[in-house]
Coordinates of C-alpha atoms in Angstrom, one line a residue:
Chain A
D1 CA 140.1 51.9 62.2
A2 CA 139.9 53.7 65.4
K3 CA 142.9 55.1 66.8
T4 CA 144.1 55.2 70.3
T5 CA 146.7 57.5 72.2
Q6 CA 148.9 56.2 75.3
P7 CA 152.0 57.3 76.9
N8 CA 155.0 55.9 75.7
S9 CA 156.5 54.9 79.1
M10 CA 155.6 54.5 82.8
E11 CA 157.1 53.3 86.0
S12 CA 155.7 51.7 88.8
N13 CA 157.2 50.3 92.1
E14 CA 156.7 46.5 92.9
E15 CA 153.5 45.7 94.8
E16 CA 151.7 49.0 94.2
P17 CA 148.7 49.5 91.9
V18 CA 149.2 50.6 88.2
H19 CA 146.7 52.7 86.3
L20 CA 147.5 52.7 82.4
P21 CA 145.5 55.3 80.6
C22 CA 144.4 55.3 77.0
N23 CA 142.6 57.9 74.9
H24 CA 140.0 56.6 72.3
S25 CA 138.2 60.1 71.3
T26 CA 136.9 58.5 68.0
I27 CA 135.6 55.3 69.2
S28 CA 132.3 54.2 67.6
G29 CA 129.5 52.8 69.6
T30 CA 130.1 49.3 68.7
D31 CA 134.1 49.1 69.0
Y32 CA 135.4 47.1 72.0
I33 CA 138.2 47.9 73.9
H34 CA 141.1 45.6 74.0
W35 CA 144.2 45.4 76.2
Y36 CA 147.2 42.9 75.3
R37 CA 150.5 43.0 76.8
Q38 CA 154.0 41.8 75.3
L39 CA 156.5 40.5 77.8
P40 CA 160.0 40.4 76.2
S41 CA 160.8 37.7 73.7
Q42 CA 157.0 36.7 73.6
G43 CA 154.1 37.3 71.6
P44 CA 151.5 39.6 72.7
E45 CA 149.3 38.1 75.5
Y46 CA 145.6 39.2 75.8
V47 CA 144.7 40.9 79.0
I48 CA 141.1 42.1 79.0
H49 CA 138.4 43.8 77.0
G50 CA 135.2 45.4 77.3
L51 CA 132.4 47.5 75.8
T52 CA 130.7 49.8 78.4
S53 CA 131.0 48.7 81.8
N54 CA 133.8 48.0 83.9
V55 CA 135.4 44.5 83.6
N56 CA 137.6 42.5 85.9
N57 CA 139.4 39.3 85.5
R58 CA 142.1 37.6 87.2
M59 CA 145.0 39.6 85.7
A60 CA 143.5 43.0 85.7
S61 CA 140.5 45.5 85.5
L62 CA 139.3 47.7 82.9
A63 CA 137.8 50.9 83.7
I64 CA 135.8 52.7 81.0
A65 CA 134.8 56.2 81.0
E66 CA 131.0 56.9 80.5
D67 CA 131.3 58.6 77.3
R68 CA 133.7 55.8 76.2
K69 CA 136.5 58.2 75.0
S70 CA 139.1 56.8 77.5
S71 CA 140.0 53.9 79.6
T72 CA 142.1 52.8 82.4
L73 CA 143.8 49.4 82.7
I74 CA 144.4 48.7 86.4
L75 CA 147.0 46.2 87.4
H76 CA 145.9 45.9 91.4
R77 CA 149.4 44.9 92.6
A78 CA 152.4 45.3 89.9
T79 CA 155.0 42.5 90.3
L80 CA 158.3 42.2 88.4
R81 CA 156.8 39.9 85.9
D82 CA 154.2 42.7 84.9
A83 CA 157.0 44.6 83.0
A84 CA 155.8 44.5 79.6
V85 CA 154.7 46.7 76.7
Y86 CA 150.9 47.1 77.1
Y87 CA 148.8 47.8 73.9
C88 CA 145.2 49.2 74.1
I89 CA 143.2 48.9 71.1
S90 CA 140.0 49.9 69.8
D91 CA 139.5 48.1 66.7
G92 CA 136.8 49.3 64.4
S93 CA 137.3 46.0 62.4
S94 CA 133.5 45.6 61.9
N95 CA 133.2 41.8 61.9
T96 CA 136.6 40.4 61.3
G97 CA 138.0 40.5 64.7
K98 CA 141.4 41.8 63.4
L99 CA 143.3 44.0 65.9
I100 CA 145.3 46.9 65.2
F101 CA 148.0 47.5 67.5
G102 CA 149.6 51.0 68.0
Q103 CA 153.0 51.6 69.9
G104 CA 151.8 50.9 73.3
T105 CA 153.0 51.8 76.8
T106 CA 156.1 50.3 78.4
L107 CA 155.7 49.4 81.7
Q108 CA 158.9 49.5 84.0
V109 CA 158.3 47.7 87.5
K110 CA 161.0 48.8 90.1
P111 CA 161.6 46.3 93.0
Chain B
D1 CA 151.5 28.3 76.9
S2 CA 148.8 29.7 74.6
G3 CA 148.5 26.6 72.5
V4 CA 149.5 28.2 69.3
T5 CA 152.7 26.7 67.8
Q6 CA 154.9 28.3 65.1
T7 CA 157.9 26.7 63.5
P8 CA 160.3 27.5 62.9
K9 CA 161.7 29.4 65.7
H10 CA 164.6 31.0 63.8
L11 CA 165.0 31.3 60.1
I12 CA 168.1 32.8 58.3
T13 CA 168.2 33.0 54.7
A14 CA 169.6 35.3 52.0
T15 CA 167.9 37.9 49.8
G16 CA 166.0 36.5 46.7
Q17 CA 165.0 33.6 48.7
R18 CA 161.7 31.8 49.6
V19 CA 160.6 30.8 53.1
T20 CA 157.4 29.4 54.4
L21 CA 156.5 29.9 57.9
R22 CA 153.9 27.5 59.9
C23 CA 151.3 28.2 62.5
S24 CA 149.2 25.4 64.2
P25 CA 146.3 27.2 65.9
R26 CA 144.8 26.4 69.3
S27 CA 142.3 23.5 69.1
G28 CA 139.2 24.5 68.1
D29 CA 140.0 28.1 66.9
L30 CA 138.7 28.8 63.3
S31 CA 140.5 32.1 62.8
V32 CA 144.3 32.4 62.2
Y33 CA 146.0 36.0 61.8
W34 CA 149.3 36.9 60.6
Y35 CA 151.3 39.7 62.2
Q36 CA 154.6 41.0 61.2
Q37 CA 156.9 43.1 64.0
S38 CA 159.9 44.9 63.2
L39 CA 161.8 47.5 65.1
D40 CA 160.5 50.5 63.2
Q41 CA 157.4 49.5 62.2
G42 CA 155.7 48.0 65.6
L43 CA 153.3 45.1 65.1
Q44 CA 151.6 45.2 61.7
F45 CA 148.6 43.0 60.7
L46 CA 149.2 41.2 57.5
I47 CA 146.2 38.9 56.9
Q48 CA 143.3 36.6 58.4
Y49 CA 141.7 33.5 57.6
Y50 CA 138.5 32.1 59.0
N51 CA 137.9 28.4 58.3
G52 CA 140.0 28.3 55.2
E53 CA 138.7 31.4 53.9
E54 CA 140.5 35.0 53.7
R55 CA 138.6 37.3 56.1
A56 CA 140.6 40.6 56.2
K57 CA 143.8 41.8 54.6
G58 CA 146.3 44.3 56.0
N59 CA 149.4 45.6 55.1
I60 CA 150.6 42.3 53.2
L61 CA 153.4 42.8 50.2
E62 CA 152.5 41.4 47.0
R63 CA 155.6 39.0 47.7
F64 CA 154.0 37.5 50.5
S65 CA 151.1 35.0 50.6
A66 CA 149.1 32.8 53.3
Q67 CA 146.5 30.0 53.2
Q68 CA 144.9 28.1 55.8
F69 CA 144.3 24.4 55.2
P70 CA 141.4 22.1 55.9
D71 CA 142.9 21.0 59.3
L72 CA 143.0 24.7 60.1
H73 CA 147.0 25.0 60.4
S74 CA 148.0 28.2 58.2
E75 CA 151.2 28.8 56.3
L76 CA 152.8 32.3 55.3
N77 CA 155.1 32.0 52.3
L78 CA 157.6 35.0 51.9
S79 CA 159.4 35.2 48.3
S80 CA 162.0 37.3 46.8
L81 CA 163.2 38.2 50.1
E82 CA 164.9 41.6 51.0
L83 CA 166.9 42.8 54.0
G84 CA 163.6 44.8 55.2
D85 CA 161.6 41.7 55.6
S86 CA 164.0 40.7 58.4
A87 CA 161.2 40.8 61.5
L88 CA 159.5 38.7 64.0
Y89 CA 156.4 36.9 62.4
F90 CA 153.4 36.0 64.9
C91 CA 150.5 33.9 64.4
A92 CA 147.5 34.1 66.4
S93 CA 144.3 32.4 66.6
S94 CA 140.8 32.9 68.1
V95 CA 137.9 31.1 68.3
A96 CA 135.7 33.1 66.0
G97 CA 135.8 36.6 64.7
M98 CA 134.7 39.7 66.3
N99 CA 135.8 40.4 69.8
S100 CA 137.1 36.8 70.7
P101 CA 140.6 37.3 72.6
L102 CA 143.4 36.3 70.2
H103 CA 146.0 34.2 71.4
F104 CA 149.6 34.6 70.0
G105 CA 152.4 32.2 69.1
N106 CA 155.8 33.0 70.3
G107 CA 156.8 33.8 66.8
T108 CA 159.3 33.0 64.2
R109 CA 162.3 35.5 64.0
L110 CA 163.4 35.9 60.3
T111 CA 166.7 37.1 59.5
V112 CA 167.7 38.1 56.0
T113 CA 171.2 38.5 55.1

């Protein structure tokens, strides 16, 4: 399975944008990049995923480097409710859909 | 609310015992996944079922087994429990396999004493 590297923790101020980086240098051409987050005492929650082009949804934006070896999750205006562990996953799971989670980035949002 | 229901929410049992965790997937989802989350191991993929058939296997111990029933609900059976099995167990479901978002339940917290 492909591996990802993320910073252990990041801090942000409320109402400011947050850029969460992820390196996936061994990604193969067909591997999607997935982002999930886990709020305290809850199960992981889907955020966004993409293959090559940048992606936007109501929660966040995903910027994928041209060589696909890295990506950035962008939260446009952080709120206190965005404090969570953010997981970047590059699955390499062929046709199963299973996701292999790493350690993730713990995001703290300061008021 | 993800639409995935897990029962029970909490379970306390003794070493050597057997327990069954239950998961009802979102309506229409055919794939069910089981994950274990402990403090020292993070989120570990255990096993996946698709429409009743085992699809993928991860770090699942031989003492653990799972199945998916015709109505698509799934059960995870844990036997000969050890202290180290204490963890949060999450179930997730998705419409199909590859690249469909996974929707997670809120987990079952298992404490083995």
